[in-house]
PDB file of C-alpha atoms in Angstrom:
ATOM      1  CA  MET L   1      18.115 -16.349  23.641  1.00 41.00           C
ATOM      2  CA  GLU L   2      20.790 -13.722  24.094  1.00 44.00           C
ATOM      3  CA  ASN L   3      21.485 -12.395  27.596  1.00 41.00           C
ATOM      4  CA  GLU L   4      23.127  -9.200  26.353  1.00 44.00           C
ATOM      5  CA  SER L   5      21.149  -5.974  26.831  1.00 46.00           C
ATOM      6  CA  PHE L   6      20.534  -4.129  23.570  1.00 52.00           C
ATOM      7  CA  GLY L   7      20.504  -0.339  23.469  1.00 52.00           C
ATOM      8  CA  PHE L   8      18.577   1.910  21.146  1.00 51.00           C
ATOM      9  CA  ARG L   9      21.448   2.064  18.644  1.00 52.00           C
ATOM     10  CA  SER L  10      22.101  -1.671  18.647  1.00 82.00           C
ATOM     11  CA  GLU L  11      22.679  -3.480  15.382  1.00 87.00           C
ATOM     12  CA  LEU L  12      20.244  -6.171  14.285  1.00 90.00           C
ATOM     13  CA  THR L  13      20.821  -9.081  11.925  1.00 89.00           C
ATOM     14  CA  LEU L  14      18.360  -9.876   9.146  1.00 91.00           C
ATOM     15  CA  ASP L  15      17.780 -13.386   7.833  1.00 87.00           C
ATOM     16  CA  PRO L  16      19.066 -13.218   4.217  1.00 87.00           C
ATOM     17  CA  PHE L  17      17.965 -15.065   1.077  1.00 87.00           C
ATOM     18  CA  SER L  18      19.816 -18.232   0.108  1.00 85.00           C
ATOM     19  CA  ILE L  19      21.107 -17.079  -3.274  1.00 84.00           C
ATOM     20  CA  PRO L  20      23.180 -19.466  -5.472  1.00 83.00           C
ATOM     21  CA  PRO L  21      26.599 -18.297  -6.754  1.00 79.00           C
ATOM     22  CA  GLY L  22      26.252 -15.845  -9.638  1.00 83.00           C
ATOM     23  CA  GLY L  23      22.612 -15.136  -8.880  1.00 85.00           C
ATOM     24  CA  LYS L  24      22.825 -11.947  -6.850  1.00 88.00           C
ATOM     25  CA  TYR L  25      23.521  -9.556  -9.740  1.00 91.00           C
ATOM     26  CA  PRO L  26      20.685 -10.787 -12.022  1.00 92.00           C
ATOM     27  CA  ILE L  27      18.299 -10.569  -9.049  1.00 92.00           C
ATOM     28  CA  PHE L  28      19.605  -7.115  -8.168  1.00 93.00           C
ATOM     29  CA  PHE L  29      19.240  -5.682 -11.688  1.00 94.00           C
ATOM     30  CA  PHE L  30      15.790  -7.245 -12.119  1.00 94.00           C
ATOM     31  CA  GLY L  31      14.708  -5.762  -8.792  1.00 94.00           C
ATOM     32  CA  ILE L  32      16.123  -2.344  -9.692  1.00 96.00           C
ATOM     33  CA  ALA L  33      14.240  -2.426 -13.014  1.00 96.00           C
ATOM     34  CA  VAL L  34      10.986  -3.284 -11.215  1.00 95.00           C
ATOM     35  CA  TYR L  35      11.592  -0.539  -8.644  1.00 96.00           C
ATOM     36  CA  PHE L  36      12.325   2.230 -11.146  1.00 96.00           C
ATOM     37  CA  PHE L  37       9.409   1.181 -13.350  1.00 96.00           C
ATOM     38  CA  ALA L  38       7.054   1.408 -10.352  1.00 95.00           C
ATOM     39  CA  ILE L  39       8.547   4.782  -9.360  1.00 96.00           C
ATOM     40  CA  PHE L  40       8.145   6.101 -12.915  1.00 95.00           C
ATOM     41  CA  CYS L  41       4.508   4.974 -13.215  1.00 94.00           C
ATOM     42  CA  ASN L  42       3.445   6.356  -9.836  1.00 95.00           C
ATOM     43  CA  LEU L  43       5.273   9.665 -10.327  1.00 95.00           C
ATOM     44  CA  THR L  44       3.646   9.996 -13.763  1.00 94.00           C
ATOM     45  CA  LEU L  45       0.199   9.566 -12.219  1.00 93.00           C
ATOM     46  CA  LEU L  46       0.993  12.062  -9.450  1.00 95.00           C
ATOM     47  CA  THR L  47       2.339  14.590 -11.954  1.00 94.00           C
ATOM     48  CA  LEU L  48      -0.726  14.313 -14.190  1.00 93.00           C
ATOM     49  CA  ILE L  49      -3.054  14.967 -11.260  1.00 93.00           C
ATOM     50  CA  ILE L  50      -0.995  17.979 -10.146  1.00 94.00           C
ATOM     51  CA  VAL L  51      -0.412  19.571 -13.560  1.00 93.00           C
ATOM     52  CA  LYS L  52      -3.578  18.902 -15.558  1.00 90.00           C
ATOM     53  CA  LYS L  53      -6.559  21.048 -14.571  1.00 90.00           C
ATOM     54  CA  ASN L  54      -9.106  18.605 -16.005  1.00 90.00           C
ATOM     55  CA  LEU L  55      -8.025  16.184 -13.242  1.00 90.00           C
ATOM     56  CA  HIS L  56      -8.551  18.736 -10.480  1.00 93.00           C
ATOM     57  CA  LYS L  57     -11.669  16.969  -9.246  1.00 91.00           C
ATOM     58  CA  PRO L  58     -12.588  15.324  -5.906  1.00 92.00           C
ATOM     59  CA  MET L  59     -12.091  11.840  -7.362  1.00 90.00           C
ATOM     60  CA  TYR L  60      -8.514  12.538  -8.411  1.00 92.00           C
ATOM     61  CA  PHE L  61      -7.586  14.515  -5.290  1.00 94.00           C
ATOM     62  CA  ILE L  62      -8.496  11.399  -3.294  1.00 94.00           C
ATOM     63  CA  LEU L  63      -6.768   9.168  -5.852  1.00 92.00           C
ATOM     64  CA  PHE L  64      -3.587  11.255  -5.354  1.00 94.00           C
ATOM     65  CA  SER L  65      -3.055   9.465  -2.028  1.00 95.00           C
ATOM     66  CA  LEU L  66      -2.853   6.028  -3.701  1.00 94.00           C
ATOM     67  CA  PRO L  67       0.361   6.461  -5.774  1.00 95.00           C
ATOM     68  CA  LEU L  68       1.852   8.482  -2.907  1.00 96.00           C
ATOM     69  CA  ASN L  69       1.174   5.588  -0.551  1.00 96.00           C
ATOM     70  CA  ASP L  70       2.545   3.101  -3.097  1.00 95.00           C
ATOM     71  CA  LEU L  71       5.794   5.071  -3.315  1.00 96.00           C
ATOM     72  CA  ILE L  72       6.130   4.885   0.470  1.00 96.00           C
ATOM     73  CA  GLY L  73       5.550   1.125   0.526  1.00 95.00           C
ATOM     74  CA  ILE L  74       7.897   0.033  -2.239  1.00 96.00           C
ATOM     75  CA  SER L  75      10.635   2.561  -1.317  1.00 96.00           C
ATOM     76  CA  ALA L  76      10.615   1.533   2.344  1.00 95.00           C
ATOM     77  CA  MET L  77      11.212  -2.120   1.484  1.00 94.00           C
ATOM     78  CA  LEU L  78      12.750  -2.915  -1.913  1.00 94.00           C
ATOM     79  CA  PRO L  79      15.926  -0.719  -2.037  1.00 95.00           C
ATOM     80  CA  LYS L  80      17.114  -2.039   1.348  1.00 93.00           C
ATOM     81  CA  VAL L  81      16.473  -5.680   0.372  1.00 94.00           C
ATOM     82  CA  LEU L  82      18.269  -5.259  -2.985  1.00 93.00           C
ATOM     83  CA  SER L  83      21.171  -3.480  -1.299  1.00 93.00           C
ATOM     84  CA  ASP L  84      21.573  -6.340   1.182  1.00 91.00           C
ATOM     85  CA  ILE L  85      21.527  -8.872  -1.658  1.00 91.00           C
ATOM     86  CA  VAL L  86      24.259  -7.219  -3.723  1.00 91.00           C
ATOM     87  CA  THR L  87      26.482  -6.268  -0.755  1.00 88.00           C
ATOM     88  CA  GLU L  88      25.822  -9.585   1.010  1.00 85.00           C
ATOM     89  CA  SER L  89      25.097  -7.615   4.150  1.00 84.00           C
ATOM     90  CA  SER L  90      22.293  -8.459   6.535  1.00 86.00           C
ATOM     91  CA  ARG L  91      22.573  -5.855   9.265  1.00 89.00           C
ATOM     92  CA  VAL L  92      20.453  -2.860  10.192  1.00 91.00           C
ATOM     93  CA  PHE L  93      20.439  -0.453  13.131  1.00 91.00           C
ATOM     94  CA  TYR L  94      17.417  -0.717  15.393  1.00 90.00           C
ATOM     95  CA  PRO L  95      16.036   2.814  14.703  1.00 89.00           C
ATOM     96  CA  LEU L  96      16.152   2.212  10.932  1.00 92.00           C
ATOM     97  CA  CYS L  97      14.464  -1.152  11.413  1.00 92.00           C
ATOM     98  CA  VAL L  98      11.655   0.484  13.399  1.00 92.00           C
ATOM     99  CA  LEU L  99      11.305   3.213  10.758  1.00 94.00           C
ATOM    100  CA  GLN L 100      11.063   0.648   7.958  1.00 95.00           C
ATOM    101  CA  ALA L 101       8.475  -1.387   9.854  1.00 93.00           C
ATOM    102  CA  PHE L 102       6.459   1.750  10.654  1.00 95.00           C
ATOM    103  CA  LEU L 103       6.391   2.883   7.005  1.00 96.00           C
ATOM    104  CA  LEU L 104       5.439  -0.590   5.753  1.00 94.00           C
ATOM    105  CA  HIS L 105       2.532  -0.817   8.186  1.00 93.00           C
ATOM    106  CA  MET L 106       1.457   2.735   7.282  1.00 95.00           C
ATOM    107  CA  TYR L 107       1.436   1.605   3.655  1.00 95.00           C
ATOM    108  CA  GLY L 108      -0.704  -1.454   4.399  1.00 91.00           C
ATOM    109  CA  GLY L 109      -3.281   0.481   6.392  1.00 92.00           C
ATOM    110  CA  GLY L 110      -3.151   3.330   3.893  1.00 94.00           C
ATOM    111  CA  ILE L 111      -4.263   1.120   1.000  1.00 92.00           C
ATOM    112  CA  LEU L 112      -7.328  -0.042   2.925  1.00 92.00           C
ATOM    113  CA  PHE L 113      -8.448   3.447   3.957  1.00 95.00           C
ATOM    114  CA  ILE L 114      -7.679   5.059   0.575  1.00 95.00           C
ATOM    115  CA  LEU L 115      -9.694   2.432  -1.304  1.00 92.00           C
ATOM    116  CA  ALA L 116     -12.576   2.996   1.121  1.00 94.00           C
ATOM    117  CA  ALA L 117     -12.458   6.771   0.512  1.00 95.00           C
ATOM    118  CA  MET L 118     -12.354   6.252  -3.253  1.00 92.00           C
ATOM    119  CA  SER L 119     -15.340   3.901  -3.167  1.00 91.00           C
ATOM    120  CA  PHE L 120     -17.363   6.456  -1.165  1.00 94.00           C
ATOM    121  CA  ASP L 121     -16.545   9.129  -3.762  1.00 93.00           C
ATOM    122  CA  ARG L 122     -17.810   6.861  -6.552  1.00 89.00           C
ATOM    123  CA  TYR L 123     -20.957   6.104  -4.529  1.00 91.00           C
ATOM    124  CA  ALA L 124     -21.701   9.827  -4.224  1.00 91.00           C
ATOM    125  CA  ALA L 125     -20.962  10.449  -7.923  1.00 88.00           C
ATOM    126  CA  ILE L 126     -23.054   7.593  -9.314  1.00 86.00           C
ATOM    127  CA  CYS L 127     -25.888   7.272  -6.794  1.00 87.00           C
ATOM    128  CA  MET L 128     -26.354  10.984  -6.107  1.00 88.00           C
ATOM    129  CA  PRO L 129     -25.109  12.734  -9.266  1.00 85.00           C
ATOM    130  CA  LEU L 130     -27.228  15.885  -8.813  1.00 87.00           C
ATOM    131  CA  ARG L 131     -25.960  16.388  -5.258  1.00 92.00           C
ATOM    132  CA  TYR L 132     -22.368  15.309  -5.907  1.00 91.00           C
ATOM    133  CA  SER L 133     -20.931  18.840  -6.062  1.00 92.00           C
ATOM    134  CA  SER L 134     -22.626  19.834  -2.829  1.00 94.00           C
ATOM    135  CA  ILE L 135     -21.515  16.640  -1.070  1.00 93.00           C
ATOM    136  CA  MET L 136     -17.896  16.433  -2.242  1.00 94.00           C
ATOM    137  CA  THR L 137     -16.928  20.027  -1.556  1.00 94.00           C
ATOM    138  CA  PRO L 138     -13.229  20.978  -1.228  1.00 94.00           C
ATOM    139  CA  ARG L 139     -13.634  21.048   2.555  1.00 95.00           C
ATOM    140  CA  VAL L 140     -15.128  17.539   2.591  1.00 96.00           C
ATOM    141  CA  VAL L 141     -12.382  16.210   0.306  1.00 96.00           C
ATOM    142  CA  VAL L 142      -9.684  17.680   2.571  1.00 96.00           C
ATOM    143  CA  PHE L 143     -11.460  16.153   5.585  1.00 97.00           C
ATOM    144  CA  ILE L 144     -11.626  12.700   3.921  1.00 96.00           C
ATOM    145  CA  VAL L 145      -7.950  12.741   2.912  1.00 97.00           C
ATOM    146  CA  SER L 146      -6.921  13.993   6.376  1.00 97.00           C
ATOM    147  CA  LEU L 147      -9.062  11.297   8.007  1.00 96.00           C
ATOM    148  CA  VAL L 148      -7.473   8.579   5.852  1.00 96.00           C
ATOM    149  CA  TRP L 149      -3.896   9.527   6.742  1.00 97.00           C
ATOM    150  CA  GLY L 150      -4.686  10.626  10.317  1.00 96.00           C
ATOM    151  CA  LEU L 151      -6.530   7.440  11.294  1.00 94.00           C
ATOM    152  CA  ASP L 152      -3.828   5.307   9.683  1.00 95.00           C
ATOM    153  CA  PHE L 153      -1.093   7.227  11.530  1.00 96.00           C
ATOM    154  CA  VAL L 154      -2.806   7.061  14.937  1.00 94.00           C
ATOM    155  CA  LEU L 155      -3.478   3.312  14.694  1.00 92.00           C
ATOM    156  CA  ILE L 156       0.069   2.452  13.607  1.00 93.00           C
ATOM    157  CA  VAL L 157       1.690   4.753  16.204  1.00 93.00           C
ATOM    158  CA  SER L 158      -0.477   3.151  18.914  1.00 90.00           C
ATOM    159  CA  LEU L 159       0.628  -0.282  17.746  1.00 88.00           C
ATOM    160  CA  PHE L 160       4.341   0.522  17.740  1.00 89.00           C
ATOM    161  CA  SER L 161       4.323   2.537  20.966  1.00 88.00           C
ATOM    162  CA  LEU L 162       3.425  -0.614  22.900  1.00 84.00           C
ATOM    163  CA  GLN L 163       6.844  -2.073  22.105  1.00 81.00           C
ATOM    164  CA  THR L 164       8.647   0.582  24.148  1.00 78.00           C
ATOM    165  CA  ARG L 165       7.458  -1.034  27.379  1.00 76.00           C
ATOM    166  CA  LEU L 166       9.149  -4.363  26.599  1.00 79.00           C
ATOM    167  CA  PRO L 167      12.881  -5.142  27.004  1.00 81.00           C
ATOM    168  CA  ARG L 168      14.769  -6.562  24.033  1.00 81.00           C
ATOM    169  CA  CYS L 169      16.942  -9.631  24.442  1.00 82.00           C
ATOM    170  CA  ARG L 170      17.355 -10.848  20.843  1.00 82.00           C
ATOM    171  CA  SER L 171      18.992  -9.309  17.795  1.00 85.00           C
ATOM    172  CA  VAL L 172      17.938 -11.484  14.836  1.00 88.00           C
ATOM    173  CA  ILE L 173      15.057 -10.419  12.552  1.00 89.00           C
ATOM    174  CA  MET L 174      13.697 -13.595  10.961  1.00 84.00           C
ATOM    175  CA  ASN L 175      12.931 -11.862   7.674  1.00 87.00           C
ATOM    176  CA  VAL L 176      14.643  -9.845   4.932  1.00 90.00           C
ATOM    177  CA  PHE L 177      12.847  -6.679   6.073  1.00 91.00           C
ATOM    178  CA  CYS L 178      11.522  -5.341   9.368  1.00 91.00           C
ATOM    179  CA  ASP L 179       7.877  -5.435  10.416  1.00 88.00           C
ATOM    180  CA  ASN L 180       5.980  -5.306  13.677  1.00 87.00           C
ATOM    181  CA  PRO L 181       5.750  -9.094  14.257  1.00 84.00           C
ATOM    182  CA  SER L 182       9.496  -9.460  13.641  1.00 85.00           C
ATOM    183  CA  LEU L 183      10.294  -6.638  16.058  1.00 88.00           C
ATOM    184  CA  LEU L 184       7.969  -8.157  18.633  1.00 86.00           C
ATOM    185  CA  LYS L 185       9.921 -11.414  18.483  1.00 85.00           C
ATOM    186  CA  LEU L 186      13.026  -9.531  19.669  1.00 86.00           C
ATOM    187  CA  THR L 187      11.422  -8.896  23.058  1.00 84.00           C
ATOM    188  CA  CYS L 188      11.557 -11.205  26.041  1.00 81.00           C
ATOM    189  CA  GLY L 189       8.546  -9.938  27.996  1.00 77.00           C
ATOM    190  CA  ASN L 190       4.857 -10.782  27.926  1.00 80.00           C
ATOM    191  CA  THR L 191       3.572  -9.859  24.450  1.00 80.00           C
ATOM    192  CA  MET L 192      -0.086 -10.774  24.986  1.00 84.00           C
ATOM    193  CA  LEU L 193      -1.241  -7.132  25.099  1.00 84.00           C
ATOM    194  CA  ASN L 194       0.734  -6.355  21.922  1.00 83.00           C
ATOM    195  CA  ASN L 195      -0.829  -9.313  20.133  1.00 83.00           C
ATOM    196  CA  ILE L 196      -4.338  -8.298  21.207  1.00 86.00           C
ATOM    197  CA  ILE L 197      -3.843  -4.663  20.148  1.00 86.00           C
ATOM    198  CA  GLY L 198      -2.264  -5.833  16.879  1.00 84.00           C
ATOM    199  CA  LEU L 199      -5.254  -8.033  16.067  1.00 85.00           C
ATOM    200  CA  PHE L 200      -7.639  -5.255  17.107  1.00 87.00           C
ATOM    201  CA  THR L 201      -5.865  -2.714  14.876  1.00 87.00           C
ATOM    202  CA  THR L 202      -5.948  -5.085  11.906  1.00 85.00           C
ATOM    203  CA  ALA L 203      -9.618  -5.843  12.522  1.00 87.00           C
ATOM    204  CA  VAL L 204     -10.530  -2.132  12.729  1.00 89.00           C
ATOM    205  CA  MET L 205      -8.738  -1.387   9.463  1.00 90.00           C
ATOM    206  CA  GLN L 206     -10.349  -4.302   7.643  1.00 89.00           C
ATOM    207  CA  VAL L 207     -13.859  -3.771   9.047  1.00 92.00           C
ATOM    208  CA  VAL L 208     -13.909  -0.024   8.329  1.00 92.00           C
ATOM    209  CA  SER L 209     -12.474  -0.429   4.828  1.00 92.00           C
ATOM    210  CA  VAL L 210     -14.527  -3.445   3.764  1.00 90.00           C
ATOM    211  CA  SER L 211     -17.774  -2.053   5.239  1.00 94.00           C
ATOM    212  CA  VAL L 212     -17.467   1.245   3.365  1.00 94.00           C
ATOM    213  CA  GLN L 213     -16.538  -0.515   0.125  1.00 91.00           C
ATOM    214  CA  VAL L 214     -19.296  -3.135   0.322  1.00 90.00           C
ATOM    215  CA  PHE L 215     -21.905  -0.463   1.116  1.00 93.00           C
ATOM    216  CA  SER L 216     -20.694   1.773  -1.728  1.00 91.00           C
ATOM    217  CA  TYR L 217     -20.471  -0.891  -4.422  1.00 88.00           C
ATOM    218  CA  VAL L 218     -23.775  -2.548  -3.487  1.00 89.00           C
ATOM    219  CA  LYS L 219     -25.472   0.852  -3.772  1.00 89.00           C
ATOM    220  CA  ILE L 220     -23.706   1.444  -7.104  1.00 86.00           C
ATOM    221  CA  LEU L 221     -24.818  -1.972  -8.378  1.00 82.00           C
ATOM    222  CA  ILE L 222     -28.419  -1.290  -7.383  1.00 85.00           C
ATOM    223  CA  THR L 223     -28.303   2.084  -9.110  1.00 83.00           C
ATOM    224  CA  CYS L 224     -26.958   0.480 -12.294  1.00 79.00           C
ATOM    225  CA  VAL L 225     -29.696  -2.155 -12.283  1.00 78.00           C
ATOM    226  CA  VAL L 226     -32.519   0.288 -11.553  1.00 79.00           C
ATOM    227  CA  SER L 227     -31.312   3.074 -13.825  1.00 72.00           C
ATOM    228  CA  ARG L 228     -32.439   2.891 -17.435  1.00 65.00           C
ATOM    229  CA  ARG L 229     -29.787   5.325 -18.576  1.00 62.00           C
ATOM    230  CA  SER L 230     -26.994   3.535 -20.371  1.00 63.00           C
ATOM    231  CA  GLU L 231     -24.854   6.619 -19.740  1.00 63.00           C
ATOM    232  CA  ALA L 232     -25.072   6.079 -15.981  1.00 58.00           C
ATOM    233  CA  LYS L 233     -24.106   2.416 -16.344  1.00 62.00           C
ATOM    234  CA  ALA L 234     -21.163   3.269 -18.575  1.00 67.00           C
ATOM    235  CA  LYS L 235     -19.984   5.862 -16.065  1.00 60.00           C
ATOM    236  CA  ALA L 236     -20.219   3.332 -13.260  1.00 61.00           C
ATOM    237  CA  VAL L 237     -18.191   0.737 -15.162  1.00 65.00           C
ATOM    238  CA  ASN L 238     -15.612   3.295 -16.295  1.00 67.00           C
ATOM    239  CA  THR L 239     -14.934   4.681 -12.831  1.00 65.00           C
ATOM    240  CA  CYS L 240     -15.350   1.567 -10.668  1.00 75.00           C
ATOM    241  CA  VAL L 241     -13.604  -1.221 -12.602  1.00 77.00           C
ATOM    242  CA  ALA L 242     -10.146   0.180 -11.828  1.00 75.00           C
ATOM    243  CA  GLN L 243     -10.877   0.375  -8.106  1.00 76.00           C
ATOM    244  CA  LEU L 244     -12.366  -3.130  -8.026  1.00 79.00           C
ATOM    245  CA  VAL L 245      -9.326  -4.550  -9.855  1.00 80.00           C
ATOM    246  CA  ILE L 246      -6.973  -2.873  -7.347  1.00 81.00           C
ATOM    247  CA  ILE L 247      -9.011  -4.241  -4.426  1.00 81.00           C
ATOM    248  CA  ILE L 248      -8.861  -7.751  -5.910  1.00 83.00           C
ATOM    249  CA  ILE L 249      -5.092  -7.507  -6.529  1.00 80.00           C
ATOM    250  CA  PHE L 250      -4.441  -6.353  -2.962  1.00 78.00           C
ATOM    251  CA  GLN L 251      -6.642  -9.028  -1.376  1.00 79.00           C
ATOM    252  CA  ILE L 252      -5.224 -11.863  -3.515  1.00 81.00           C
ATOM    253  CA  VAL L 253      -1.614 -10.879  -2.801  1.00 77.00           C
ATOM    254  CA  GLY L 254      -2.444 -10.480   0.899  1.00 75.00           C
ATOM    255  CA  MET L 255      -4.118 -13.909   0.961  1.00 75.00           C
ATOM    256  CA  PHE L 256      -1.105 -15.589  -0.653  1.00 72.00           C
ATOM    257  CA  THR L 257       1.190 -13.857   1.854  1.00 69.00           C
ATOM    258  CA  ILE L 258      -0.854 -15.125   4.804  1.00 65.00           C
ATOM    259  CA  LEU L 259      -1.232 -18.648   3.393  1.00 66.00           C
ATOM    260  CA  SER L 260       2.508 -18.986   2.688  1.00 63.00           C
ATOM    261  CA  HIS L 261       3.148 -18.797   6.451  1.00 56.00           C
ATOM    262  CA  ARG L 262       0.510 -21.418   7.259  1.00 60.00           C
ATOM    263  CA  PHE L 263       2.115 -24.342   5.407  1.00 64.00           C
ATOM    264  CA  LYS L 264       5.193 -25.991   6.907  1.00 63.00           C
ATOM    265  CA  ASN L 265       6.451 -27.366   3.580  1.00 69.00           C
ATOM    266  CA  VAL L 266       6.844 -23.871   2.080  1.00 68.00           C
ATOM    267  CA  SER L 267      10.521 -22.887   1.934  1.00 76.00           C
ATOM    268  CA  ALA L 268      11.762 -19.937   3.979  1.00 78.00           C
ATOM    269  CA  ASP L 269      12.892 -18.088   0.849  1.00 80.00           C
ATOM    270  CA  LEU L 270       9.470 -18.500  -0.786  1.00 80.00           C
ATOM    271  CA  GLN L 271       7.805 -17.176   2.369  1.00 80.00           C
ATOM    272  CA  LYS L 272      10.062 -14.116   2.259  1.00 84.00           C
ATOM    273  CA  ILE L 273       9.257 -13.529  -1.420  1.00 85.00           C
ATOM    274  CA  MET L 274       5.528 -13.866  -0.756  1.00 82.00           C
ATOM    275  CA  GLY L 275       5.881 -11.383   2.108  1.00 84.00           C
ATOM    276  CA  MET L 276       7.547  -8.905  -0.267  1.00 89.00           C
ATOM    277  CA  LEU L 277       4.858  -9.169  -2.942  1.00 86.00           C
ATOM    278  CA  ILE L 278       2.321  -7.081  -1.045  1.00 87.00           C
ATOM    279  CA  PHE L 279       4.798  -4.180  -1.089  1.00 92.00           C
ATOM    280  CA  VAL L 280       5.799  -4.658  -4.743  1.00 92.00           C
ATOM    281  CA  VAL L 281       2.804  -5.864  -6.771  1.00 88.00           C
ATOM    282  CA  PRO L 282       0.217  -3.153  -5.881  1.00 89.00           C
ATOM    283  CA  PRO L 283       2.673  -0.230  -6.409  1.00 92.00           C
ATOM    284  CA  LEU L 284       3.650  -1.819  -9.714  1.00 91.00           C
ATOM    285  CA  LEU L 285       0.139  -2.476 -11.014  1.00 88.00           C
ATOM    286  CA  ASN L 286      -2.053   0.247  -9.438  1.00 88.00           C
ATOM    287  CA  PRO L 287      -0.966   3.109 -11.750  1.00 89.00           C
ATOM    288  CA  LEU L 288      -1.166   0.805 -14.787  1.00 86.00           C
ATOM    289  CA  VAL L 289      -4.685  -0.295 -13.838  1.00 84.00           C
ATOM    290  CA  TYR L 290      -5.822   3.303 -13.418  1.00 80.00           C
ATOM    291  CA  GLY L 291      -4.148   4.310 -16.659  1.00 77.00           C
ATOM    292  CA  LEU L 292      -5.916   1.533 -18.568  1.00 74.00           C
ATOM    293  CA  TYR L 293      -9.370   1.600 -16.992  1.00 76.00           C
ATOM    294  CA  THR L 294      -9.922   5.301 -16.212  1.00 81.00           C
ATOM    295  CA  ARG L 295     -10.765   7.021 -19.481  1.00 81.00           C
ATOM    296  CA  GLU L 296     -10.009  10.560 -18.314  1.00 85.00           C
ATOM    297  CA  ILE L 297      -6.513   9.674 -17.074  1.00 88.00           C
ATOM    298  CA  ARG L 298      -5.810   7.613 -20.193  1.00 86.00           C
ATOM    299  CA  ASN L 299      -6.928  10.377 -22.536  1.00 87.00           C
ATOM    300  CA  THR L 300      -4.983  13.014 -20.592  1.00 88.00           C
ATOM    301  CA  LEU L 301      -1.803  10.950 -20.771  1.00 87.00           C
ATOM    302  CA  LEU L 302      -2.256  10.324 -24.514  1.00 86.00           C
ATOM    303  CA  THR L 303      -2.777  14.053 -25.082  1.00 87.00           C
ATOM    304  CA  VAL L 304       0.438  14.858 -23.204  1.00 85.00           C
ATOM    305  CA  LEU L 305       2.370  12.258 -25.217  1.00 82.00           C
ATOM    306  CA  LYS L 306       1.007  13.581 -28.536  1.00 84.00           C
ATOM    307  CA  LYS L 307       1.955  17.154 -27.619  1.00 81.00           C
ATOM    308  CA  SER L 308       5.456  16.080 -26.618  1.00 75.00           C
ATOM    309  CA  ARG L 309       5.907  14.317 -29.978  1.00 73.00           C
ATOM    310  CA  VAL L 310       4.706  17.359 -31.909  1.00 70.00           C
ATOM    311  CA  SER L 311       6.979  19.723 -29.983  1.00 66.00           C
ATOM    312  CA  ALA L 312       9.918  17.353 -30.506  1.00 57.00           C
TER     313      ALA L 312
END
């Protein structure tokens, strides 16, 4: 406990990795390679959706939010962590710490809501193909995308605004990056309301996202079983496998992150690495999964590459 009063511009100390001598530069360059590869893949997907007219469809306008959200998540966390490793610095100003935590939580909630929106789009396309154009109008697509980002923003702002009522009496973040639980541990007041609202916010995000996805994919499965058209089944597999793989990746990484903090014999460094994975693995794999499993995106990318080779 520190008795000193901390102002808004106070400097906080992060809990760094225990890196052996000579290890910081290999870790730094590996991390930079991972970061730039993820940036390249997500920007490529965003550029394809913007530039290519054959991808100007409701499905891909909703998908546009996924790589955008991934860029927010990995950029808010990884560069700062890598910078601290190579400079051997472990300090951050309070406003920047709050900003990082806010962006990371926006990213986490964003994935859940975006995947829910994408699953609803596939439900409309596969279960109601004749009415799809009338259901997923440009106005509806704009509403869905606005709802995804708006609901995420309101929930996260509500969560963080509760911290302003509590005084801070500590200055050590027990992690290599800032998040809401770490910031909450800096306070010295009663945090029961914050914990309740935090659990409620997490529950709302999970319940809304999982409910929409379960409903959509159960309906899609029923349609595939009932339908005798092999074309409909192929379309379902082609458009849904990528989303299901991304959901599985996110849930597995999230589960490992949670479990790593439940076992006392897990080292502190391993816990920190597991906590980072949820902000690194999905942004790294999501664009690759969509590139491999979504035929239209794959074919569009191959066409662009062939044209660039011919022109060269």
